[in-house]
GROMACS .gro file of C-alpha atoms in nm:
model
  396
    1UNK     CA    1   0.000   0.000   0.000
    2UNK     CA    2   0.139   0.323  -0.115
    3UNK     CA    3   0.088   0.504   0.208
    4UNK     CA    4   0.313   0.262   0.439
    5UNK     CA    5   0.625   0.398   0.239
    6UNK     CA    6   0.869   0.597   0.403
    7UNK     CA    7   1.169   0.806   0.313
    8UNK     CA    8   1.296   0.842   0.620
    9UNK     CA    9   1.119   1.048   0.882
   10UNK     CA   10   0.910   1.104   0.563
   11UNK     CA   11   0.550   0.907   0.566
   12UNK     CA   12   0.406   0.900   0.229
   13UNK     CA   13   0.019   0.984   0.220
   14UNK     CA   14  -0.041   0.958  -0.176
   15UNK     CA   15   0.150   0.983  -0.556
   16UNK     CA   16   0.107   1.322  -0.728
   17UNK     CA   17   0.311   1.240  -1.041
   18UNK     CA   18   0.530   0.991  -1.222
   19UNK     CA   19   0.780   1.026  -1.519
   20UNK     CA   20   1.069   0.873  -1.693
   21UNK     CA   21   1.331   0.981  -1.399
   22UNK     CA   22   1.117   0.901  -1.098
   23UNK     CA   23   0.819   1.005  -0.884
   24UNK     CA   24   0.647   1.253  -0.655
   25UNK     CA   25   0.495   1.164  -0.341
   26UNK     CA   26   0.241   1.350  -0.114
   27UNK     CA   27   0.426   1.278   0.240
   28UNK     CA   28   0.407   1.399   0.602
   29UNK     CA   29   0.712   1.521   0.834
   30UNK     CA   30   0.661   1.304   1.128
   31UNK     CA   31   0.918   1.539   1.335
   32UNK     CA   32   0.817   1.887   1.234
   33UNK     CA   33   0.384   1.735   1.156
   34UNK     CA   34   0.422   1.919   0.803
   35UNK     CA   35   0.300   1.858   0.471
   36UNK     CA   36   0.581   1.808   0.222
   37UNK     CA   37   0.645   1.667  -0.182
   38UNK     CA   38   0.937   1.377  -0.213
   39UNK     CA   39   1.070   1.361  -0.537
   40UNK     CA   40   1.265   1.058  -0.642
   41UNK     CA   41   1.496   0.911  -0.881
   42UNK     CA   42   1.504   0.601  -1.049
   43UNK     CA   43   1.763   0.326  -1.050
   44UNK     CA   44   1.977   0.356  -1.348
   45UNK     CA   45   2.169   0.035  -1.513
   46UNK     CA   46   2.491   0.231  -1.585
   47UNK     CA   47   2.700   0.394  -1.329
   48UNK     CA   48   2.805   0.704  -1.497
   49UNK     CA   49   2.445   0.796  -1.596
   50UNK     CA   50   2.350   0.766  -1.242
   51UNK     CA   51   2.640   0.981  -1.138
   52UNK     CA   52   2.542   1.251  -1.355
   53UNK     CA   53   2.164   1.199  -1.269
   54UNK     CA   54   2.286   1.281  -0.882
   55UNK     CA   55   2.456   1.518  -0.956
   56UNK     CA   56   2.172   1.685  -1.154
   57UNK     CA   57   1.968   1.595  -0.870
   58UNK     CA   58   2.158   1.764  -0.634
   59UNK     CA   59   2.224   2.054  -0.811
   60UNK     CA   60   1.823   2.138  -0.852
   61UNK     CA   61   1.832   2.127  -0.462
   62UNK     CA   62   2.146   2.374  -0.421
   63UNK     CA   63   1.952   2.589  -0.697
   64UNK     CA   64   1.640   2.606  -0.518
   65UNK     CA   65   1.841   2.675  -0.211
   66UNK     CA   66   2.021   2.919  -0.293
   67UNK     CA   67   1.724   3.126  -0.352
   68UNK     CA   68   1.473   3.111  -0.056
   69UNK     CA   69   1.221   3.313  -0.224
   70UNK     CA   70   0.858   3.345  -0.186
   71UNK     CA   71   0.811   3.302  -0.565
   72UNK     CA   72   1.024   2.972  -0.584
   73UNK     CA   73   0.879   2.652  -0.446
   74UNK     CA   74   1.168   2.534  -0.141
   75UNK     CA   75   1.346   2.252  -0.065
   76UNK     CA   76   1.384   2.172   0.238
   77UNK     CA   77   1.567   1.804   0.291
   78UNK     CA   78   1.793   1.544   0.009
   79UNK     CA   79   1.946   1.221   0.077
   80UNK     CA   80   2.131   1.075  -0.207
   81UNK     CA   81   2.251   0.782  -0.022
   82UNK     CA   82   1.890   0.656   0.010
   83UNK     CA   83   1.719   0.343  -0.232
   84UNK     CA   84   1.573   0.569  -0.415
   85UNK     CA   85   1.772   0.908  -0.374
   86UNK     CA   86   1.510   1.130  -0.268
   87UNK     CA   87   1.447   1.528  -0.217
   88UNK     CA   88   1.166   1.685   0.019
   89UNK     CA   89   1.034   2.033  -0.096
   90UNK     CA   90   0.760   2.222  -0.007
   91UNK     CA   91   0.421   2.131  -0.086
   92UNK     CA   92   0.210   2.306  -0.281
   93UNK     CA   93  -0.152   2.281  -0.295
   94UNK     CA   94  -0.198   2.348  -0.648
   95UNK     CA   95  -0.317   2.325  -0.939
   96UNK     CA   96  -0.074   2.428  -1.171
   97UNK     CA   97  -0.085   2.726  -1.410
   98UNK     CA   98  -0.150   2.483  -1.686
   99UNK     CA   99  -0.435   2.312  -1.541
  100UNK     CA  100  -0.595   2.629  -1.468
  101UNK     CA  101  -0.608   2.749  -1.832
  102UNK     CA  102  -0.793   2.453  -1.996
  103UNK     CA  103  -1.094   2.609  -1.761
  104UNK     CA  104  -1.064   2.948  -1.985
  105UNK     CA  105  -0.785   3.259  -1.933
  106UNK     CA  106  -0.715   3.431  -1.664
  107UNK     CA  107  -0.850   3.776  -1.554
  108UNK     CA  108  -0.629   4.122  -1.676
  109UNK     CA  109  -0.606   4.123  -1.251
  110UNK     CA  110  -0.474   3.769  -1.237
  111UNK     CA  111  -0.241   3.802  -1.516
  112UNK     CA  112  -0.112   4.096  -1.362
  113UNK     CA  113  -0.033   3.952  -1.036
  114UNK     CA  114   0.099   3.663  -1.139
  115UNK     CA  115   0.366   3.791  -1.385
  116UNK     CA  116   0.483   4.036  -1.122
  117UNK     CA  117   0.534   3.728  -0.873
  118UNK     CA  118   0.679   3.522  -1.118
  119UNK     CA  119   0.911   3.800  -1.317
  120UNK     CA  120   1.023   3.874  -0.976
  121UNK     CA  121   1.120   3.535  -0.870
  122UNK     CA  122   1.339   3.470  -1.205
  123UNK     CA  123   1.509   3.861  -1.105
  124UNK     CA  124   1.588   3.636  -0.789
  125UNK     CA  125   1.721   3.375  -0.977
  126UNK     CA  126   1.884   3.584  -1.202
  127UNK     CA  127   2.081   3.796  -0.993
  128UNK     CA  128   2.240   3.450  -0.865
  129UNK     CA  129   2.345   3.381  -1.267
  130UNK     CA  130   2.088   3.090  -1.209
  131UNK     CA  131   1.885   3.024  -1.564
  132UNK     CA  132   1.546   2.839  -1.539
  133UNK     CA  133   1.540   2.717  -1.916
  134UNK     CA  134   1.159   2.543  -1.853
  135UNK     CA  135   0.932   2.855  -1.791
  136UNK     CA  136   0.646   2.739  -1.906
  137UNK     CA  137   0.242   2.721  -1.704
  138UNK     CA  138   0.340   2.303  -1.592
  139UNK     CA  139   0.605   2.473  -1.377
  140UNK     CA  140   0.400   2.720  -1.202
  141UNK     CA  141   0.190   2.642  -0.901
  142UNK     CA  142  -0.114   2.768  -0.780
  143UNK     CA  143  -0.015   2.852  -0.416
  144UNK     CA  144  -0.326   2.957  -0.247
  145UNK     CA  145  -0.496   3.317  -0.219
  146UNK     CA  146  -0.390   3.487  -0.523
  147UNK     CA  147  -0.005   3.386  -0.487
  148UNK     CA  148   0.240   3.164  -0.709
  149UNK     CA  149   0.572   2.976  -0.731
  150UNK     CA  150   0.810   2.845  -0.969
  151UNK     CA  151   0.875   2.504  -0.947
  152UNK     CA  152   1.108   2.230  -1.108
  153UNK     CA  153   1.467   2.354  -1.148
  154UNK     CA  154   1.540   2.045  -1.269
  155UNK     CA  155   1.702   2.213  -1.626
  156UNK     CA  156   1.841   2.475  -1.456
  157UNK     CA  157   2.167   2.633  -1.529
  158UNK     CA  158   2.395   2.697  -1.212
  159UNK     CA  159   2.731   2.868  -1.180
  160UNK     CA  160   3.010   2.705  -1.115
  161UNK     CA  161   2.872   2.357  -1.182
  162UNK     CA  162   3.009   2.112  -1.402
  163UNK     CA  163   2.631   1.973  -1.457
  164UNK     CA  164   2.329   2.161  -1.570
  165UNK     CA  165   2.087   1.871  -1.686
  166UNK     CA  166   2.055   1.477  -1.828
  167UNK     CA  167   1.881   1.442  -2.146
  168UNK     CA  168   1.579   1.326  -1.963
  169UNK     CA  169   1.480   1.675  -1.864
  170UNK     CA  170   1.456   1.915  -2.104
  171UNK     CA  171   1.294   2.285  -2.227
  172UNK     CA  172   0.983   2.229  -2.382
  173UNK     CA  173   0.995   2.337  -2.748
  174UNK     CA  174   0.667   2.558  -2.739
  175UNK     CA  175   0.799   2.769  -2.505
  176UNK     CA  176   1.124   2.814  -2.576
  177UNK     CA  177   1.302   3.087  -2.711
  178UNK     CA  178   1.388   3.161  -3.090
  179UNK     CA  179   1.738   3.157  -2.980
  180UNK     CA  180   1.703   2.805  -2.753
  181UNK     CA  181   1.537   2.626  -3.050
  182UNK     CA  182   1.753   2.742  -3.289
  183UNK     CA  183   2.098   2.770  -3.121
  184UNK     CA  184   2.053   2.617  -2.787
  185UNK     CA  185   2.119   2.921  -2.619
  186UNK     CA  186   2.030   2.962  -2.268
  187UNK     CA  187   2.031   3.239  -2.055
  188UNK     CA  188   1.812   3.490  -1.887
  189UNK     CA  189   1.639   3.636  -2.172
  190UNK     CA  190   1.546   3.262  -2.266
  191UNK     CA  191   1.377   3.286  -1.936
  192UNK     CA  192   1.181   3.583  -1.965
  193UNK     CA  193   1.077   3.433  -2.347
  194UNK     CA  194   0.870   3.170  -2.171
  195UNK     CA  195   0.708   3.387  -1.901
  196UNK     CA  196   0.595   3.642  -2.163
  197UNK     CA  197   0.436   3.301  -2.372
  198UNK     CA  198   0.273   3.197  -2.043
  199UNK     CA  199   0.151   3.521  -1.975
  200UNK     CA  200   0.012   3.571  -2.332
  201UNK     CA  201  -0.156   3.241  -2.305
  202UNK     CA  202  -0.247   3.353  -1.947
  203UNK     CA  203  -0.423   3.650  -2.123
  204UNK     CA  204  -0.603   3.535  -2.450
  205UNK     CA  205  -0.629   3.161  -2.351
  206UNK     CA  206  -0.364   2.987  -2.648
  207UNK     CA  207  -0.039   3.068  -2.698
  208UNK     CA  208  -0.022   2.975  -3.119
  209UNK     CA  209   0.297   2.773  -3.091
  210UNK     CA  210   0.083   2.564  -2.943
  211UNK     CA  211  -0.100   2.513  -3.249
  212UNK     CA  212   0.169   2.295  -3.409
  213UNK     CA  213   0.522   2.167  -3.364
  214UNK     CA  214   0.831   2.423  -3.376
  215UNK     CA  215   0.975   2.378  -3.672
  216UNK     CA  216   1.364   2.344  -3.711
  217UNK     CA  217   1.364   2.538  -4.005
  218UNK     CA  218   1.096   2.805  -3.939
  219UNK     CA  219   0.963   3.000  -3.650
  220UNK     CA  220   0.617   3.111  -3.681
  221UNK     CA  221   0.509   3.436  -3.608
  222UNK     CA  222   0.287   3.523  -3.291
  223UNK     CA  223   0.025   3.822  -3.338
  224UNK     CA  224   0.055   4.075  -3.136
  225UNK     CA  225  -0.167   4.009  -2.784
  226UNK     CA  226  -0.432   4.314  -2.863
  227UNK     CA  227  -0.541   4.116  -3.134
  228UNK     CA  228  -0.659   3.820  -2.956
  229UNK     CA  229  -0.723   3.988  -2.580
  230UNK     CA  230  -0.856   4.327  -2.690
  231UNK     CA  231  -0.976   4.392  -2.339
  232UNK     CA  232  -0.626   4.423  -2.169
  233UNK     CA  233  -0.502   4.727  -2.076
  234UNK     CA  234  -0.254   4.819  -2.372
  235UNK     CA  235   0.050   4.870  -2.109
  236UNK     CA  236   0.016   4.520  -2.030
  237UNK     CA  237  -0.036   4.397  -2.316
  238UNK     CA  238   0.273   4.563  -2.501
  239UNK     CA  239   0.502   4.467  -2.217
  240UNK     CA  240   0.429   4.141  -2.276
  241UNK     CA  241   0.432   4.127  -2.631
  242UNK     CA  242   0.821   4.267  -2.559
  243UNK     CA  243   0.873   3.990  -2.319
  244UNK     CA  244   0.821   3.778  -2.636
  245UNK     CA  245   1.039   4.022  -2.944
  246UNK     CA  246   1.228   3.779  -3.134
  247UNK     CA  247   1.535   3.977  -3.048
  248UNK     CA  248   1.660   3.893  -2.719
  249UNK     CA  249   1.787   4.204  -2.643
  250UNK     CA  250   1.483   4.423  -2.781
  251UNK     CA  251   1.287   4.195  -2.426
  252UNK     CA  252   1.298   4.351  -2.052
  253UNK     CA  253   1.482   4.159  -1.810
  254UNK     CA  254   1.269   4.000  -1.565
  255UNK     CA  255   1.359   4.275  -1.298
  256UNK     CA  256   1.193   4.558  -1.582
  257UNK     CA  257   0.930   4.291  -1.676
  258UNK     CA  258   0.836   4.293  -1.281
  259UNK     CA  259   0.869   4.693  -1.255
  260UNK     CA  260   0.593   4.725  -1.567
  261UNK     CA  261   0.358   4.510  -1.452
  262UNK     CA  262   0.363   4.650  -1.096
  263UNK     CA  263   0.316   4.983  -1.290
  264UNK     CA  264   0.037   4.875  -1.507
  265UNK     CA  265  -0.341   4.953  -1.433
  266UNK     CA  266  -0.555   4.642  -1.459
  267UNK     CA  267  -0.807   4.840  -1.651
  268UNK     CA  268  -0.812   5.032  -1.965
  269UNK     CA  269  -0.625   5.314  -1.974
  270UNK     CA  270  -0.552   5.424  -2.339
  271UNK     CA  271  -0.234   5.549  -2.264
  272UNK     CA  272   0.081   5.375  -2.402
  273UNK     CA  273   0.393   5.428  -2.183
  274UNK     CA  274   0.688   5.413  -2.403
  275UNK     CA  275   0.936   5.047  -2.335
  276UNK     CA  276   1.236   5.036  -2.193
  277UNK     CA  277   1.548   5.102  -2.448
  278UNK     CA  278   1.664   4.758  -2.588
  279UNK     CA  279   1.901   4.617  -2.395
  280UNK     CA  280   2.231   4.432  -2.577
  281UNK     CA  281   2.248   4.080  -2.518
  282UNK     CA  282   2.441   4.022  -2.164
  283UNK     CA  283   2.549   3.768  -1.958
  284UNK     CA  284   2.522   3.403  -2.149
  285UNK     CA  285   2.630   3.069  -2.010
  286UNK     CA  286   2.744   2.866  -2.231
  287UNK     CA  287   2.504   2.557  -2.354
  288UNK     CA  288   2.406   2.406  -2.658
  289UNK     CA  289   2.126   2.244  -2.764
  290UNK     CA  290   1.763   2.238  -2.685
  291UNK     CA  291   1.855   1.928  -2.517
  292UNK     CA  292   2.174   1.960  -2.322
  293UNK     CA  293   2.362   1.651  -2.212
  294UNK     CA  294   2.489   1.652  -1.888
  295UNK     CA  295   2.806   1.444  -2.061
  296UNK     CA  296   2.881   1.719  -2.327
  297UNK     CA  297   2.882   1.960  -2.032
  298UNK     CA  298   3.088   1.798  -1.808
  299UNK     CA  299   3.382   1.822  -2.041
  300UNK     CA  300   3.242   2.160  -2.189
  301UNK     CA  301   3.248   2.334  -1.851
  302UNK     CA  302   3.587   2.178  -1.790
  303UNK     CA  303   3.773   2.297  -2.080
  304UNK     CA  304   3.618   2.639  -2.121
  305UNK     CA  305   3.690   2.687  -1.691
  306UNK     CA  306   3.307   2.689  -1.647
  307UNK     CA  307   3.154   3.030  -1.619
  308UNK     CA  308   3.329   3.162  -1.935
  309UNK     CA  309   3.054   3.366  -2.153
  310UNK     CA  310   2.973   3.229  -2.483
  311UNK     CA  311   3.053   3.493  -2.793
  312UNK     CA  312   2.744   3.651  -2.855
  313UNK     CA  313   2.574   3.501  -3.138
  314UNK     CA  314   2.408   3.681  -3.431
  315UNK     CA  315   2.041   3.815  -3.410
  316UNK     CA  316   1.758   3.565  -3.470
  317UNK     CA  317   1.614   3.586  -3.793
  318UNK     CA  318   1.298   3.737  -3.868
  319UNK     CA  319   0.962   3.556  -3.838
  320UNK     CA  320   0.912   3.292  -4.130
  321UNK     CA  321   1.241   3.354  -4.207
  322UNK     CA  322   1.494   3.011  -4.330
  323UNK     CA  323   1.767   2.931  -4.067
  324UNK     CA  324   2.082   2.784  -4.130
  325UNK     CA  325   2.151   2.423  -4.056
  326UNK     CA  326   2.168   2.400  -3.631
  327UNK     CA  327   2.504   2.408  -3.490
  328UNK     CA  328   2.476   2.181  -3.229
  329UNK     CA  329   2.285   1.858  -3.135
  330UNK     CA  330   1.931   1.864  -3.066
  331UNK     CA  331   1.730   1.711  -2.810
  332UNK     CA  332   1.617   1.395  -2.970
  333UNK     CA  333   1.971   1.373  -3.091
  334UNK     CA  334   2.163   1.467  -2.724
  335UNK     CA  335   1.893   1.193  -2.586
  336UNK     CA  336   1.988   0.946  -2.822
  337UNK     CA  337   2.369   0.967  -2.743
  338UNK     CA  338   2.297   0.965  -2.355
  339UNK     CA  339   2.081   0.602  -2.377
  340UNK     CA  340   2.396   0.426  -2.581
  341UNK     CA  341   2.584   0.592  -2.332
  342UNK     CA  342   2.394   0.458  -1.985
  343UNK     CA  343   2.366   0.118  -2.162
  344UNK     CA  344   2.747   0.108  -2.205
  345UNK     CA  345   2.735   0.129  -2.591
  346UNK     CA  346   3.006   0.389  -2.667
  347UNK     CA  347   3.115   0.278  -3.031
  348UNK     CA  348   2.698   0.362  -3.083
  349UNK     CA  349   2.726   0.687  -2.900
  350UNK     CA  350   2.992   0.781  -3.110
  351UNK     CA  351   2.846   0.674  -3.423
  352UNK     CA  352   2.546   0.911  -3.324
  353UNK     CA  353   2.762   1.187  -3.332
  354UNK     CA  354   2.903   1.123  -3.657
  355UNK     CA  355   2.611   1.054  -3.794
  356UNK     CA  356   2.485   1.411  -3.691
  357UNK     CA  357   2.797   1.539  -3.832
  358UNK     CA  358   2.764   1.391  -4.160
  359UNK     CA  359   2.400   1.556  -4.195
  360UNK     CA  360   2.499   1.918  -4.017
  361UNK     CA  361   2.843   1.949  -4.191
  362UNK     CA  362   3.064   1.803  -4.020
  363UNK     CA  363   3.188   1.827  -3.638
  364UNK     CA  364   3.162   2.142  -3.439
  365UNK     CA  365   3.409   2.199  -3.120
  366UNK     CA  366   3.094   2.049  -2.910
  367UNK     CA  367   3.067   1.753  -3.114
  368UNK     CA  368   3.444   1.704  -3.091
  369UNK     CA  369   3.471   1.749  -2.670
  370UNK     CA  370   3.161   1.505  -2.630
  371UNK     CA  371   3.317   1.254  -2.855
  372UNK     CA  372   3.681   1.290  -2.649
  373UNK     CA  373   3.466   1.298  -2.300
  374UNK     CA  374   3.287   0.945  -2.436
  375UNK     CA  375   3.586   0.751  -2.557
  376UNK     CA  376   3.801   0.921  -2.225
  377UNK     CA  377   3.541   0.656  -2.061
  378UNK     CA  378   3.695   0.358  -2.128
  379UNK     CA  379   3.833   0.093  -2.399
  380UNK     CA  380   3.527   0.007  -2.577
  381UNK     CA  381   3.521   0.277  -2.812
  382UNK     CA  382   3.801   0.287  -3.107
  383UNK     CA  383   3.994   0.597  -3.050
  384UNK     CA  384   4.138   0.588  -3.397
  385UNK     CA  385   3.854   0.518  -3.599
  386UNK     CA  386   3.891   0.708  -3.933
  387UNK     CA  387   3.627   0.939  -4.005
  388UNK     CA  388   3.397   0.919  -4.318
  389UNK     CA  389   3.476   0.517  -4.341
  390UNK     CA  390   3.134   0.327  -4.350
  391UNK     CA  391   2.968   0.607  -4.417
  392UNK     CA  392   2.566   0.533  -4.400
  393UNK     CA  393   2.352   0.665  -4.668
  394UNK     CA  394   2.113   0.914  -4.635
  395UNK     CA  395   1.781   0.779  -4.506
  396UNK     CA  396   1.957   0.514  -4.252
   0.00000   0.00000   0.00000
């Protein structure tokens, strides 16, 4: 019976999700008598994936704990020595954002409030060089009387640490920014990017991306919010529809996204306060690909001493626009590489590369360090293997 489990001083009292990595548990502190969530990992067959998965584990803790804000859901306990490793947070009565919109959008009022709480929980997070990379309305939680939090830092990028993320947890394409789907890149502006969608859907009850798939190739346009929620208030609605520009730097940080809100009527005002001045791109961690293996970044961080900026890339192209071929490994792609890896099947892993080479143009300097970090692990793989013999054809 579920409810005789313990982690711990931890009594379980009921499941409140399940995924590919492990579970969430309703529980009780028996010492302190409060309501908590245990989240758990599963087992994993190979002993470097569950190293990294540890790691990533205890790096969402230190995240989360390293903030102690109102806006962020806490943690409060982890024991990775435990069958499963385990981590107690807070417990939040719910439901999530998400769950709330299927019942219809959210008042101009609600909207309001809850992009102030939640832009000023990422300003939190971003002062600390700490990068969400999931905003999305899964990951925020309905926390009683008007007020929300931020939950699952699970993806999150965290100074100084050699691990950011497996390939099991990843952004989630409709959300993500032009400059995440495209390039991979992930920083604070990514962040903002999917509170300005949530908000948007918040307001009008879609967000369009939803409508279909993100394409590799093309990124569709996304009217402006006036034209599907002509009853908010036109500061709010422009704020947000800058939280959103293409153009990373053309969005507010989440500090000015917070300050604009707060200023904002909740009714109609007709005026339209002028935007803050764009704002050049600044500080980006280095990452790559909308699906970041915690292998590529172990040697990544390692070799480029960790907190070293990436060069700024060029602008994102215009809406509809064609994009050059990607530059770095994909999700699906990452994921693949990390399950030959956890089975033990390096010669596979690397073949995965190379066959991502062979249809991007050849190897880029991330492609390069993941293949050295893979065949660093131990004699399986053939470190001499010429490249372009056995070739596959197209279509493999």
């Amino acid at each position: 019976m579920e409810e005789s489990r313990r982690f711990g001083r931890y009594r379980v009292t009921g499941t409140l999700g399940a995924g590919a990595m492990g579970e969430v548990f309703s529980a009780v502190d028996d010492v302190l008598g409060r309501e908590v969530a245990v989240k758990t990992l599963k087992g994993h067959r190979n002993a470097l994936a569950a190293r990294m998965i540890d790691d990533r584990f205890r790096m969402e803790a230190r995240a989360i704990a390293a903030l102690a804000h109102p806006g962020v859901v806490q943690v409060f306990d982890i024991d990775l020595e435990a069958d499963p490793p385990y981590l107690v947070m807070e417990r939040v009565a719910g439901p999530s954002l998400k769950d709330k919109l299927e019942r219809g959008p959210l008042s101009v009022h609600e909207v309001r409030v809850l992009g102030i709480q939640i832009a000023r929980a990422l300003a939190a997070a971003h002062e600390r060089k700490i990068i969400h990379r999931d905003v999305k309305p899964a990951n925020i939680l309905a926390a009683g009387e008007g007020a929300w939090k931020l939950a699952d830092f699970g993806v999150a990028h965290v100074p100084d640490s050699s691990l950011t993320m497996t390939g099991q947890f990843v952004g989630s394409p409709a959300y993500a920014s032009p400059e995440a789907l495209v390039r991979g890149q992930s920083d604070s502006e990514g962040d903002v990017y999917g509170l300005g969608a949530t908000l948007y859907q918040a307001a009008c009850g879609r967000w369009p991306r939803l409508d279909g798939a993100p394409s590799a190739s093309l990124i569709p346009p996304v009217p402006p919010l006036a034209t599907l929620a002509p009853s908010m208030p036109p500061e709010i609605a422009e704020v947000i529809d800058r939280a959103i520009a293409l153009d990373p730097g053309a969005r507010p940080s989440a500090s000015e996204l917070a300050d604009a809100l707060a200023g904002a009527s909740s009714t109609q005002s007709g005026t339209r306060p002028a935007g803050p001045v764009a704002r050049p791109v600044r500080w980006q961690p280095f990452a790559f690909g909308g699906g970041l293996v915690a292998l590529t970044l172990i040697l990544i961080f390692a070799t480029r001493g960790g907190g070293a900026p990436a060069t700024p890339a060029a602008d994102p192209p215009p809406a509809g626009a064609p994009i050059p071929p990607p530059t770095s490994m994909s999700a699906k792609d990452t994921q693949k590489v990390l399950e030959k890896v956890e089975k033990g099947e390096y010669r596979d892993a690397l073949e995965k590369i190379e066959e991502w080479e062979e249809d991007n143009g050849g190897p880029t300097p991330e492609t390069q360090s993941l293949r050295q970090q893979i065949e660093a692990l131990g004699d399986e793989p053939s470190r001499g293997r010429g490249r372009g013999k056995g070739k596959r054809k197209k279509g493999d």
